[in-house]
């Protein structure tokens, strides 16, 4: 059992209340972690430390912040094996995925923002009337900011917030999900060894309603960046609104993949299968609704079902596992209920739909679920309308592209979509009408860290990534310098 403590003012400390949350390994059911159960008292200590640290971190030159953040990235690289194993144990995801995706991306997040701040430019305006002046835009860190992250891509999303916040010169109070806190704790150790001054990064663990809420309520927190469920995001946005502090919210998705009549199925089928089932479908960007031109429906569904059946669900530590287990049995119940709902609304399960048999003994009691494909579910079903966040997709036919666009836009979410066609002009026309933050054409989750990232409608507000994130974590002020009379 691994004890996970808060990291406040450069030291690991237990919770003020003296209690811990316990977490089981979702694949084996074995006791895994004892996690400090934080609350307002811990957040207040973190806030004091952050405010003191900001006095020097807030005016540390960008080159020095960059040097420390690059050292953190190297520290993450050096502990790849350890971090990947902890991430796989916490989440149930395949170890190979944690090794190839989660941890390398966490290091990339630090490298990206560490170097981005070396290339910042700010606008200036030469004023002629009513008097000559030079106006320039001064970008300043906010002070203390709050970062709250979810359990599906724990270190990946935690660092996606923390790296830009620190790079922009802020001090941070952060909370990873109570289900997956461990890699965030290792990150704190790495940051300390890399020379990040005490109090600049503080991590308070615990439940959302306690530690998370306390961060959002903390008077010195000047902005909150959150990724998680839409209901939680709405609550956080309400509180930030009352406090008049900005919130950046990256929330749920119900993403469509649109397969046109001329799609290259040799490319589309494996890529859409990856987009549906990677990380057990527990990525906000995963495709969960596949819209197929009626002329290709039979061919697509046959090939897609075969691709789903070919995936191996198994022990997260085994190299051959394509899917591990879901985050918890409670979450699996929610996903199974969505499948049942799809069936009771008129759909049929074409493959999957249940708990895999023949699991290795070590993981036989884990939260596993088969990759599931449903056909014939009506658009009105909650199975089509609500985020499932599991390895479940529904497939629907369309006749006209405009019908595909209507269906794709027909949920309350608007995070991402993919379009599969050989006709790029058509793809562009469809992309332009999709109400989403990201549209991929003939690819999925091909990420460039410079692009704006986020959703519309119930998928969130604000954009992360590149300059958008650095801007979110900064204040701008205008400085006006009188230039006096012309010569
Ligand atoms: O997320 P929560 P949950 C979706 C997915 C999932 C659903 C619920 O559909 O089934 O959300 O998941 C913290 N104040 N996504 O309940 O509660 C919490 O401790 C402050 C999509 O696990 O949103 C955790 O650190 N913080 C998603 C974080 O919020 C609070 C990824 C996320 O937890 C809080 C995960 C509060 N009042 C789930 N309540 C995505 N967009 O990728 C909770 N938290």
Short mmCIF file of C-alpha atoms and ligand atoms in Angstrom, two decimals:
data_model
loop_
_atom_site.label_atom_id
_atom_site.label_comp_id
_atom_site.label_asym_id
_atom_site.label_seq_id
_atom_site.Cartn_x
_atom_site.Cartn_y
_atom_site.Cartn_z
CA UNK A 1 0.00 0.00 0.00
CA UNK A 2 1.38 3.35 -1.09
CA UNK A 3 0.65 6.39 1.10
CA UNK A 4 -0.10 9.51 -0.90
CA UNK A 5 0.43 12.76 1.01
CA UNK A 6 -0.21 16.40 0.23
CA UNK A 7 2.71 18.43 -1.06
CA UNK A 8 2.62 21.83 0.62
CA UNK A 9 5.43 24.38 0.79
CA UNK A 10 7.92 21.88 -0.62
CA UNK A 11 7.18 19.06 1.86
CA UNK A 12 5.02 15.96 1.85
CA UNK A 13 2.50 16.22 4.71
CA UNK A 14 -0.53 14.20 5.82
CA UNK A 15 -4.00 15.74 5.91
CA UNK A 16 -4.76 18.16 8.78
CA UNK A 17 -7.77 16.03 9.74
CA UNK A 18 -5.54 12.96 10.01
CA UNK A 19 -7.72 10.75 7.82
CA UNK A 20 -7.05 8.95 4.57
CA UNK A 21 -9.12 7.72 1.66
CA UNK A 22 -8.46 4.20 0.47
CA UNK A 23 -8.30 3.16 -3.15
CA UNK A 24 -8.34 -0.34 -4.59
CA UNK A 25 -6.59 -1.50 -7.72
CA UNK A 26 -9.51 -1.50 -10.22
CA UNK A 27 -8.08 -4.53 -12.06
CA UNK A 28 -7.40 -6.78 -9.07
CA UNK A 29 -9.46 -5.36 -6.20
CA UNK A 30 -6.34 -5.35 -4.00
CA UNK A 31 -5.82 -2.41 -1.59
CA UNK A 32 -3.62 0.07 -3.43
CA UNK A 33 -3.34 3.56 -1.91
CA UNK A 34 -4.06 5.42 1.31
CA UNK A 35 -4.63 9.02 0.26
CA UNK A 36 -4.52 12.14 2.43
CA UNK A 37 -8.09 13.43 2.73
CA UNK A 38 -7.70 17.15 2.29
CA UNK A 39 -10.07 19.98 3.02
CA UNK A 40 -10.24 23.71 3.63
CA UNK A 41 -7.52 23.68 6.34
CA UNK A 42 -5.00 22.04 3.97
CA UNK A 43 -5.93 24.36 1.13
CA UNK A 44 -5.45 27.37 3.45
CA UNK A 45 -1.91 26.18 4.27
CA UNK A 46 -1.20 25.68 0.57
CA UNK A 47 -2.57 29.15 -0.16
CA UNK A 48 -0.25 30.75 2.43
CA UNK A 49 2.74 28.92 0.98
CA UNK A 50 1.76 29.88 -2.56
CA UNK A 51 1.32 33.55 -1.69
CA UNK A 52 4.75 33.70 -0.05
CA UNK A 53 6.41 31.83 -2.93
CA UNK A 54 4.82 34.11 -5.51
CA UNK A 55 6.83 37.06 -4.21
CA UNK A 56 9.91 35.64 -5.89
CA UNK A 57 8.49 33.13 -8.46
CA UNK A 58 6.27 35.87 -9.94
CA UNK A 59 9.35 37.89 -10.87
CA UNK A 60 11.74 35.05 -11.67
CA UNK A 61 12.99 35.58 -15.25
CA UNK A 62 11.34 33.43 -17.91
CA UNK A 63 14.70 31.86 -18.78
CA UNK A 64 15.07 30.59 -15.20
CA UNK A 65 11.50 29.29 -15.02
CA UNK A 66 12.11 27.60 -18.34
CA UNK A 67 15.30 25.94 -17.07
CA UNK A 68 13.49 24.48 -14.05
CA UNK A 69 10.51 23.27 -16.08
CA UNK A 70 12.83 21.58 -18.56
CA UNK A 71 14.54 19.85 -15.65
CA UNK A 72 11.10 18.61 -14.51
CA UNK A 73 10.49 17.21 -18.01
CA UNK A 74 13.82 15.36 -17.86
CA UNK A 75 12.92 14.08 -14.40
CA UNK A 76 9.67 12.66 -15.79
CA UNK A 77 11.57 10.96 -18.60
CA UNK A 78 14.02 9.46 -16.14
CA UNK A 79 11.20 7.94 -14.05
CA UNK A 80 9.11 6.73 -17.00
CA UNK A 81 8.92 3.07 -15.92
CA UNK A 82 7.94 3.85 -12.33
CA UNK A 83 5.36 6.48 -13.36
CA UNK A 84 3.83 4.26 -16.06
CA UNK A 85 3.37 1.41 -13.60
CA UNK A 86 1.75 3.67 -10.98
CA UNK A 87 -0.56 5.16 -13.63
CA UNK A 88 -1.58 1.73 -14.88
CA UNK A 89 -2.23 0.51 -11.34
CA UNK A 90 -4.35 3.56 -10.46
CA UNK A 91 -6.44 3.61 -13.64
CA UNK A 92 -6.50 0.02 -14.94
CA UNK A 93 -5.21 1.21 -18.32
CA UNK A 94 -2.65 -0.93 -20.18
CA UNK A 95 0.87 -0.37 -18.92
CA UNK A 96 2.00 -0.10 -22.55
CA UNK A 97 -0.37 2.85 -23.06
CA UNK A 98 0.79 4.64 -19.92
CA UNK A 99 4.38 4.14 -21.13
CA UNK A 100 3.77 5.29 -24.68
CA UNK A 101 1.12 7.99 -24.22
CA UNK A 102 0.47 9.29 -20.70
CA UNK A 103 3.91 9.79 -19.26
CA UNK A 104 5.70 10.96 -22.43
CA UNK A 105 2.93 13.49 -22.96
CA UNK A 106 3.32 14.77 -19.39
CA UNK A 107 7.01 15.43 -20.10
CA UNK A 108 6.07 17.01 -23.45
CA UNK A 109 3.65 19.37 -21.68
CA UNK A 110 6.47 20.70 -19.50
CA UNK A 111 8.90 20.99 -22.45
CA UNK A 112 6.33 22.73 -24.60
CA UNK A 113 5.44 25.47 -22.11
CA UNK A 114 9.03 25.79 -20.84
CA UNK A 115 10.12 26.79 -24.31
CA UNK A 116 6.93 28.67 -25.31
CA UNK A 117 7.63 31.35 -22.69
CA UNK A 118 10.99 32.06 -24.31
CA UNK A 119 9.25 33.16 -27.49
CA UNK A 120 6.57 35.43 -26.12
CA UNK A 121 5.89 38.72 -27.81
CA UNK A 122 3.45 41.40 -26.77
CA UNK A 123 1.52 43.89 -28.87
CA UNK A 124 2.32 47.60 -28.98
CA UNK A 125 0.44 50.53 -30.50
CA UNK A 126 1.88 53.82 -31.59
CA UNK A 127 -0.65 56.52 -30.74
CA UNK A 128 -0.65 59.83 -32.62
CA UNK A 129 -3.75 61.64 -31.39
CA UNK A 130 -4.70 63.32 -29.10
CA UNK A 131 -1.00 63.11 -28.17
CA UNK A 132 1.96 60.97 -29.15
CA UNK A 133 2.35 57.86 -27.02
CA UNK A 134 3.49 54.27 -27.10
CA UNK A 135 0.99 51.79 -25.67
CA UNK A 136 2.29 48.34 -24.92
CA UNK A 137 0.65 45.27 -23.46
CA UNK A 138 2.22 43.93 -20.30
CA UNK A 139 1.52 40.31 -19.42
CA UNK A 140 1.73 39.37 -15.75
CA UNK A 141 1.11 36.18 -13.79
CA UNK A 142 -2.14 36.13 -11.81
CA UNK A 143 -0.68 34.96 -8.47
CA UNK A 144 -2.17 31.74 -7.11
CA UNK A 145 -4.27 29.59 -9.44
CA UNK A 146 -6.25 26.37 -8.94
CA UNK A 147 -5.94 23.30 -11.19
CA UNK A 148 -8.33 20.35 -10.83
CA UNK A 149 -7.96 17.28 -13.00
CA UNK A 150 -9.74 13.96 -13.62
CA UNK A 151 -8.84 10.27 -13.51
CA UNK A 152 -8.78 9.14 -17.13
CA UNK A 153 -5.42 10.61 -18.21
CA UNK A 154 -4.13 11.52 -14.76
CA UNK A 155 -0.61 12.91 -15.19
CA UNK A 156 -1.22 13.91 -18.82
CA UNK A 157 -4.08 16.26 -17.89
CA UNK A 158 -2.64 17.35 -14.54
CA UNK A 159 0.53 18.60 -16.25
CA UNK A 160 -1.46 20.07 -19.16
CA UNK A 161 -2.71 22.62 -16.60
CA UNK A 162 0.17 22.92 -14.20
CA UNK A 163 2.91 23.39 -16.80
CA UNK A 164 1.39 26.52 -18.40
CA UNK A 165 0.35 27.90 -15.00
CA UNK A 166 3.91 27.61 -13.64
CA UNK A 167 5.49 28.69 -16.92
CA UNK A 168 3.43 31.90 -16.86
CA UNK A 169 4.86 32.65 -13.40
CA UNK A 170 1.98 31.59 -11.16
CA UNK A 171 1.96 29.52 -8.02
CA UNK A 172 -0.42 26.58 -8.08
CA UNK A 173 -2.74 24.72 -5.73
CA UNK A 174 -3.72 21.56 -7.58
CA UNK A 175 -5.85 18.52 -6.96
CA UNK A 176 -5.65 15.33 -9.00
CA UNK A 177 -8.61 12.96 -8.92
CA UNK A 178 -8.97 11.07 -5.66
CA UNK A 179 -9.08 7.89 -7.77
CA UNK A 180 -5.69 8.46 -9.41
CA UNK A 181 -3.50 10.66 -7.18
CA UNK A 182 -0.18 8.84 -7.25
CA UNK A 183 1.69 10.14 -10.27
CA UNK A 184 0.91 13.72 -9.19
CA UNK A 185 2.70 12.96 -5.91
CA UNK A 186 5.75 11.63 -7.78
CA UNK A 187 5.68 14.74 -9.96
CA UNK A 188 6.02 16.86 -6.79
CA UNK A 189 9.15 14.93 -5.84
CA UNK A 190 10.53 15.43 -9.34
CA UNK A 191 9.72 19.15 -9.24
CA UNK A 192 11.47 19.57 -5.89
CA UNK A 193 14.57 17.75 -7.18
CA UNK A 194 14.49 19.91 -10.31
CA UNK A 195 14.82 23.03 -8.15
CA UNK A 196 11.24 24.33 -8.18
CA UNK A 197 11.13 26.59 -5.10
CA UNK A 198 8.97 25.54 -2.12
CA UNK A 199 5.38 26.77 -2.29
CA UNK A 200 5.31 27.27 -6.07
CA UNK A 201 3.52 23.95 -6.65
CA UNK A 202 1.20 22.66 -3.93
CA UNK A 203 -0.92 19.55 -4.28
CA UNK A 204 -3.86 18.89 -1.98
CA UNK A 205 -5.46 15.47 -2.35
CA UNK A 206 -8.98 14.43 -1.46
CA UNK A 207 -12.58 14.41 -2.55
CA UNK A 208 -13.99 16.87 -5.02
CA UNK A 209 -16.65 18.16 -2.65
CA UNK A 210 -14.03 18.79 0.05
CA UNK A 211 -10.54 19.52 -1.27
CA UNK A 212 -11.71 20.50 -4.77
CA UNK A 213 -14.43 22.80 -3.51
CA UNK A 214 -12.01 24.38 -1.03
CA UNK A 215 -9.62 25.26 -3.88
CA UNK A 216 -12.44 26.89 -5.86
CA UNK A 217 -13.57 28.80 -2.73
CA UNK A 218 -10.06 29.81 -1.62
CA UNK A 219 -9.97 33.64 -1.55
CA UNK A 220 -6.44 33.91 -2.94
CA UNK A 221 -7.10 31.62 -5.92
CA UNK A 222 -7.37 33.95 -8.93
CA UNK A 223 -8.43 31.46 -11.65
CA UNK A 224 -9.51 27.83 -11.88
CA UNK A 225 -8.67 25.39 -14.66
CA UNK A 226 -10.81 22.25 -14.52
CA UNK A 227 -11.19 19.09 -16.58
CA UNK A 228 -13.89 16.61 -15.65
CA UNK A 229 -17.60 15.92 -15.88
CA UNK A 230 -20.09 18.50 -17.13
CA UNK A 231 -22.14 18.54 -13.93
CA UNK A 232 -19.06 19.30 -11.82
CA UNK A 233 -17.90 21.89 -14.35
CA UNK A 234 -21.23 23.67 -14.12
CA UNK A 235 -20.95 23.83 -10.32
CA UNK A 236 -17.39 25.19 -10.50
CA UNK A 237 -18.37 27.75 -13.15
CA UNK A 238 -21.22 28.95 -10.89
CA UNK A 239 -18.90 29.45 -7.95
CA UNK A 240 -16.20 31.13 -10.06
CA UNK A 241 -18.90 33.38 -11.50
CA UNK A 242 -19.93 34.48 -8.00
CA UNK A 243 -16.31 35.12 -7.13
CA UNK A 244 -15.67 36.92 -10.44
CA UNK A 245 -12.66 34.81 -11.24
CA UNK A 246 -12.11 33.14 -14.63
CA UNK A 247 -12.70 29.42 -15.10
CA UNK A 248 -11.44 27.30 -17.98
CA UNK A 249 -13.58 24.18 -18.24
CA UNK A 250 -12.87 21.13 -20.39
CA UNK A 251 -15.87 18.85 -19.95
CA UNK A 252 -17.58 15.85 -21.49
CA UNK A 253 -18.02 14.86 -25.10
CA UNK A 254 -20.25 12.72 -27.32
CA UNK A 255 -18.10 12.82 -30.39
CA UNK A 256 -19.20 11.76 -33.85
CA UNK A 257 -17.11 10.07 -36.52
CA UNK A 258 -18.61 10.78 -39.95
CA UNK A 259 -17.83 8.18 -42.61
CA UNK A 260 -18.64 9.51 -46.09
CA UNK A 261 -19.44 7.43 -49.17
CA UNK A 262 -15.88 7.70 -50.51
CA UNK A 263 -14.07 7.01 -47.22
CA UNK A 264 -10.94 4.86 -47.37
CA UNK A 265 -12.12 2.11 -45.04
CA UNK A 266 -8.66 0.55 -44.82
CA UNK A 267 -7.69 3.74 -43.00
CA UNK A 268 -11.00 4.65 -41.37
CA UNK A 269 -11.94 1.34 -39.74
CA UNK A 270 -8.79 0.83 -37.63
CA UNK A 271 -8.52 4.51 -36.78
CA UNK A 272 -12.17 4.83 -35.74
CA UNK A 273 -11.80 1.63 -33.70
CA UNK A 274 -8.81 3.23 -31.99
CA UNK A 275 -10.82 6.42 -31.44
CA UNK A 276 -13.65 4.44 -29.87
CA UNK A 277 -11.72 2.04 -27.64
CA UNK A 278 -8.35 3.60 -26.77
CA UNK A 279 -7.98 3.88 -22.99
CA UNK A 280 -11.20 1.79 -22.69
CA UNK A 281 -13.10 4.68 -24.30
CA UNK A 282 -12.32 6.82 -21.27
CA UNK A 283 -11.05 9.87 -23.14
CA UNK A 284 -13.22 12.92 -23.62
CA UNK A 285 -12.18 12.90 -27.31
CA UNK A 286 -13.20 9.28 -27.98
CA UNK A 287 -15.71 8.69 -30.76
CA UNK A 288 -18.94 7.33 -29.39
CA UNK A 289 -21.29 7.85 -32.33
CA UNK A 290 -20.33 6.63 -35.79
CA UNK A 291 -22.36 8.08 -38.63
CA UNK A 292 -21.95 6.12 -41.87
CA UNK A 293 -23.18 6.95 -45.35
CA UNK A 294 -25.95 4.44 -46.05
CA UNK A 295 -24.12 3.10 -49.16
CA UNK A 296 -21.17 1.94 -47.01
CA UNK A 297 -23.13 0.88 -43.92
CA UNK A 298 -22.95 -2.89 -44.42
CA UNK A 299 -19.28 -2.95 -45.37
CA UNK A 300 -18.31 -0.55 -42.58
CA UNK A 301 -20.21 -2.31 -39.80
CA UNK A 302 -18.87 -5.75 -40.76
CA UNK A 303 -15.29 -4.51 -40.78
CA UNK A 304 -15.74 -2.38 -37.65
CA UNK A 305 -17.30 -5.20 -35.64
CA UNK A 306 -14.43 -7.47 -36.70
CA UNK A 307 -11.95 -4.80 -35.56
CA UNK A 308 -13.70 -4.52 -32.17
CA UNK A 309 -13.70 -8.30 -31.74
CA UNK A 310 -9.99 -8.48 -32.54
CA UNK A 311 -9.10 -6.32 -29.55
CA UNK A 312 -7.70 -8.05 -26.49
CA UNK A 313 -9.17 -7.02 -23.14
CA UNK A 314 -6.92 -8.25 -20.38
CA UNK A 315 -4.47 -7.73 -17.57
CA UNK A 316 -3.24 -4.12 -17.79
CA UNK A 317 0.29 -5.35 -17.12
CA UNK A 318 0.27 -7.84 -20.04
CA UNK A 319 1.92 -6.62 -23.23
CA UNK A 320 -0.82 -8.09 -25.44
CA UNK A 321 -3.69 -6.18 -23.77
CA UNK A 322 -5.24 -3.53 -26.00
CA UNK A 323 -7.77 -2.56 -23.34
CA UNK A 324 -7.38 -2.77 -19.59
CA UNK A 325 -10.23 -2.25 -17.14
CA UNK A 326 -12.46 0.72 -16.39
CA UNK A 327 -11.69 3.10 -13.54
CA UNK A 328 -14.03 1.35 -11.09
CA UNK A 329 -16.87 -1.11 -10.86
CA UNK A 330 -19.23 1.78 -10.09
CA UNK A 331 -18.23 3.39 -13.38
CA UNK A 332 -18.70 0.07 -15.19
CA UNK A 333 -22.25 -0.06 -13.80
CA UNK A 334 -22.91 3.35 -15.31
CA UNK A 335 -21.57 2.21 -18.69
CA UNK A 336 -23.58 -1.04 -18.56
CA UNK A 337 -26.71 0.98 -17.75
CA UNK A 338 -26.11 3.09 -20.88
CA UNK A 339 -25.87 -0.09 -22.98
CA UNK A 340 -29.09 -1.43 -21.42
CA UNK A 341 -30.77 1.86 -22.14
CA UNK A 342 -29.70 1.66 -25.79
CA UNK A 343 -31.18 -1.85 -26.04
CA UNK A 344 -34.42 -0.98 -24.27
CA UNK A 345 -34.82 1.99 -26.63
CA UNK A 346 -34.68 -0.38 -29.64
CA UNK A 347 -30.98 -1.00 -30.34
CA UNK A 348 -29.17 -4.31 -30.70
CA UNK A 349 -25.76 -5.25 -29.40
CA UNK A 350 -23.72 -6.27 -32.45
CA UNK A 351 -20.69 -7.23 -30.39
CA UNK A 352 -19.59 -6.97 -26.75
CA UNK A 353 -22.02 -5.63 -24.19
CA UNK A 354 -20.81 -7.64 -21.25
CA UNK A 355 -18.04 -8.57 -18.90
CA UNK A 356 -15.30 -10.54 -20.68
CA UNK A 357 -14.95 -14.20 -19.80
CA UNK A 358 -11.59 -15.94 -19.68
CA UNK A 359 -9.73 -13.18 -17.87
CA UNK A 360 -6.45 -14.21 -16.24
CA UNK A 361 -6.95 -15.22 -12.59
CA UNK A 362 -5.00 -12.20 -11.25
CA UNK A 363 -7.59 -9.79 -12.68
CA UNK A 364 -10.70 -11.99 -12.84
CA UNK A 365 -12.63 -9.70 -10.46
CA UNK A 366 -11.65 -6.41 -12.11
CA UNK A 367 -13.82 -3.70 -13.71
CA UNK A 368 -13.42 -5.01 -17.26
CA UNK A 369 -15.89 -4.52 -20.09
CA UNK A 370 -15.93 -5.77 -23.67
CA UNK A 371 -15.65 -3.31 -26.56
CA UNK A 372 -19.27 -2.81 -27.49
CA UNK A 373 -20.98 -1.84 -30.73
CA UNK A 374 -24.71 -1.05 -30.81
CA UNK A 375 -26.79 -0.77 -33.96
CA UNK A 376 -30.24 0.71 -34.47
CA UNK A 377 -30.35 2.91 -31.36
CA UNK A 378 -32.62 5.91 -31.98
CA UNK A 379 -31.11 9.40 -31.80
CA UNK A 380 -33.39 10.27 -28.90
CA UNK A 381 -31.98 7.52 -26.65
CA UNK A 382 -29.91 8.59 -23.65
CA UNK A 383 -27.37 6.06 -24.93
CA UNK A 384 -26.83 8.34 -27.96
CA UNK A 385 -27.33 11.66 -26.19
CA UNK A 386 -25.31 11.33 -22.97
CA UNK A 387 -21.60 10.79 -22.45
CA UNK A 388 -20.92 7.12 -21.69
CA UNK A 389 -17.15 7.33 -21.14
CA UNK A 390 -16.55 3.67 -21.82
CA UNK A 391 -15.76 1.30 -24.73
CA UNK A 392 -19.19 1.72 -26.30
CA UNK A 393 -20.23 3.10 -29.68
CA UNK A 394 -23.48 3.39 -31.56
CA UNK A 395 -23.53 3.24 -35.37
CA UNK A 396 -26.09 5.15 -37.44
CA UNK A 397 -26.76 5.53 -41.17
CA UNK A 398 -27.20 8.80 -43.07
CA UNK A 399 -28.18 9.68 -46.62
CA UNK A 400 -27.18 13.32 -47.05
CA UNK A 401 -24.18 15.11 -45.59
CA UNK A 402 -26.43 17.72 -44.08
CA UNK A 403 -28.21 14.92 -42.15
CA UNK A 404 -24.85 13.76 -40.82
CA UNK A 405 -24.10 17.30 -39.67
CA UNK A 406 -27.51 17.57 -37.98
CA UNK A 407 -26.96 14.26 -36.19
CA UNK A 408 -23.39 15.16 -35.22
CA UNK A 409 -24.61 18.47 -33.76
CA UNK A 410 -27.65 16.80 -32.20
CA UNK A 411 -26.43 16.38 -28.61
CA UNK A 412 -25.75 18.95 -25.92
CA UNK A 413 -21.99 18.39 -26.27
CA UNK A 414 -19.56 19.91 -28.74
CA UNK A 415 -16.03 18.75 -28.12
CA UNK A 416 -14.69 16.99 -31.22
CA UNK A 417 -15.56 15.08 -34.39
CA UNK A 418 -13.77 13.24 -37.15
CA UNK A 419 -14.62 13.14 -40.86
CA UNK A 420 -13.54 10.32 -43.17
CA UNK A 421 -13.54 11.09 -46.90
CA UNK A 422 -11.18 11.36 -49.88
CA UNK A 423 -12.78 14.68 -50.86
CA UNK A 424 -11.06 17.40 -48.84
CA UNK A 425 -13.34 20.17 -50.06
CA UNK A 426 -16.34 18.21 -48.78
CA UNK A 427 -14.53 17.49 -45.54
CA UNK A 428 -13.92 21.19 -45.07
CA UNK A 429 -17.57 22.03 -45.75
CA UNK A 430 -18.68 19.51 -43.14
CA UNK A 431 -16.04 20.60 -40.61
CA UNK A 432 -17.11 24.22 -40.95
CA UNK A 433 -20.68 23.32 -39.96
CA UNK A 434 -19.84 21.14 -36.99
CA UNK A 435 -20.43 22.76 -33.64
CA UNK A 436 -17.23 21.41 -32.05
CA UNK A 437 -13.91 22.66 -30.73
CA UNK A 438 -11.85 20.24 -32.87
CA UNK A 439 -12.60 18.51 -36.18
CA UNK A 440 -10.16 15.90 -37.46
CA UNK A 441 -10.14 14.95 -41.15
CA UNK A 442 -8.93 11.41 -41.90
CA UNK A 443 -7.23 11.20 -38.51
CA UNK A 444 -8.05 11.25 -34.81
CA UNK A 445 -6.35 12.68 -31.73
CA UNK A 446 -3.46 13.94 -33.79
CA UNK A 447 -2.47 16.61 -31.30
CA UNK A 448 -0.28 19.65 -31.82
CA UNK A 449 0.23 21.40 -28.47
CA UNK A 450 0.14 24.82 -30.14
CA UNK A 451 -3.50 24.61 -31.28
CA UNK A 452 -6.44 25.89 -29.21
CA UNK A 453 -8.13 22.98 -27.46
CA UNK A 454 -11.56 22.87 -25.85
CA UNK A 455 -15.25 22.47 -26.46
CA UNK A 456 -18.45 24.39 -27.05
CA UNK A 457 -21.84 24.15 -25.35
CA UNK A 458 -21.86 21.49 -22.58
CA UNK A 459 -18.30 20.44 -23.48
CA UNK A 460 -16.95 23.52 -21.77
CA UNK A 461 -15.77 27.08 -22.03
CA UNK A 462 -12.33 28.49 -22.65
CA UNK A 463 -9.44 27.03 -24.58
CA UNK A 464 -6.31 25.27 -23.43
CA UNK A 465 -3.13 24.69 -25.40
CA UNK A 466 -0.40 26.97 -26.70
CA UNK A 467 -0.84 30.68 -26.18
CA UNK A 468 -4.44 30.21 -25.07
CA UNK A 469 -3.29 28.50 -21.88
CA UNK A 470 -0.56 31.05 -21.21
CA UNK A 471 -3.11 33.82 -21.72
CA UNK A 472 -5.60 32.17 -19.38
CA UNK A 473 -3.00 32.09 -16.64
CA UNK A 474 -1.99 35.75 -17.14
CA UNK A 475 -3.35 39.21 -16.58
CA UNK A 476 -2.80 41.80 -19.22
CA UNK A 477 -2.45 45.46 -18.54
CA UNK A 478 -1.80 48.28 -20.91
CA UNK A 479 1.08 50.68 -20.27
CA UNK A 480 0.88 54.04 -21.98
CA UNK A 481 4.13 56.03 -22.32
CA UNK A 482 3.88 59.62 -23.43
CA UNK A 483 6.32 60.36 -26.25
CA UNK A 484 5.99 64.13 -25.88
CA UNK A 485 6.09 66.55 -28.80
CA UNK A 486 7.25 65.51 -32.28
CA UNK A 487 10.72 66.74 -33.25
O1 LIG B 1 -15.79 13.43 -12.56
P1 LIG B 1 -15.72 14.75 -11.71
P2 LIG B 1 -16.35 12.00 -12.17
C1 LIG B 1 -17.08 12.57 -17.24
C2 LIG B 1 -17.45 11.12 -17.49
C3 LIG B 1 -17.67 10.59 -16.13
C4 LIG B 1 -18.30 11.79 -15.46
C5 LIG B 1 -18.20 11.82 -13.97
O2 LIG B 1 -18.65 11.07 -18.22
O3 LIG B 1 -18.54 9.49 -16.11
O4 LIG B 1 -17.59 12.90 -15.98
O5 LIG B 1 -16.88 11.52 -13.57
C6 LIG B 1 -13.10 17.03 -8.81
N1 LIG B 1 -15.38 21.14 -6.73
N2 LIG B 1 -15.66 12.81 -17.26
O6 LIG B 1 -17.49 12.10 -11.23
O7 LIG B 1 -16.53 14.67 -10.48
C7 LIG B 1 -12.83 15.55 -8.59
O8 LIG B 1 -12.33 15.31 -7.31
C8 LIG B 1 -14.14 21.00 -7.21
C9 LIG B 1 -15.15 13.49 -18.41
O9 LIG B 1 -15.21 11.19 -11.74
O10 LIG B 1 -15.98 15.85 -12.65
C10 LIG B 1 -11.82 15.29 -9.70
O11 LIG B 1 -10.53 15.75 -9.30
N3 LIG B 1 -13.68 19.85 -7.72
C11 LIG B 1 -13.78 13.97 -18.23
C12 LIG B 1 -12.34 16.19 -10.84
O12 LIG B 1 -13.17 17.15 -10.21
C13 LIG B 1 -14.51 18.80 -7.79
C14 LIG B 1 -12.86 13.17 -17.41
C15 LIG B 1 -13.15 15.45 -11.89
O13 LIG B 1 -14.18 14.74 -11.25
C16 LIG B 1 -15.83 18.90 -7.31
C17 LIG B 1 -13.51 12.53 -16.28
C18 LIG B 1 -16.25 20.13 -6.77
N4 LIG B 1 -17.49 20.33 -6.29
C19 LIG B 1 -14.85 12.36 -16.25
N5 LIG B 1 -16.43 17.71 -7.50
C20 LIG B 1 -13.11 14.66 -19.36
N6 LIG B 1 -13.62 15.84 -19.75
O14 LIG B 1 -12.11 14.20 -19.89
C21 LIG B 1 -15.52 16.88 -8.08
N7 LIG B 1 -14.35 17.53 -8.24
#
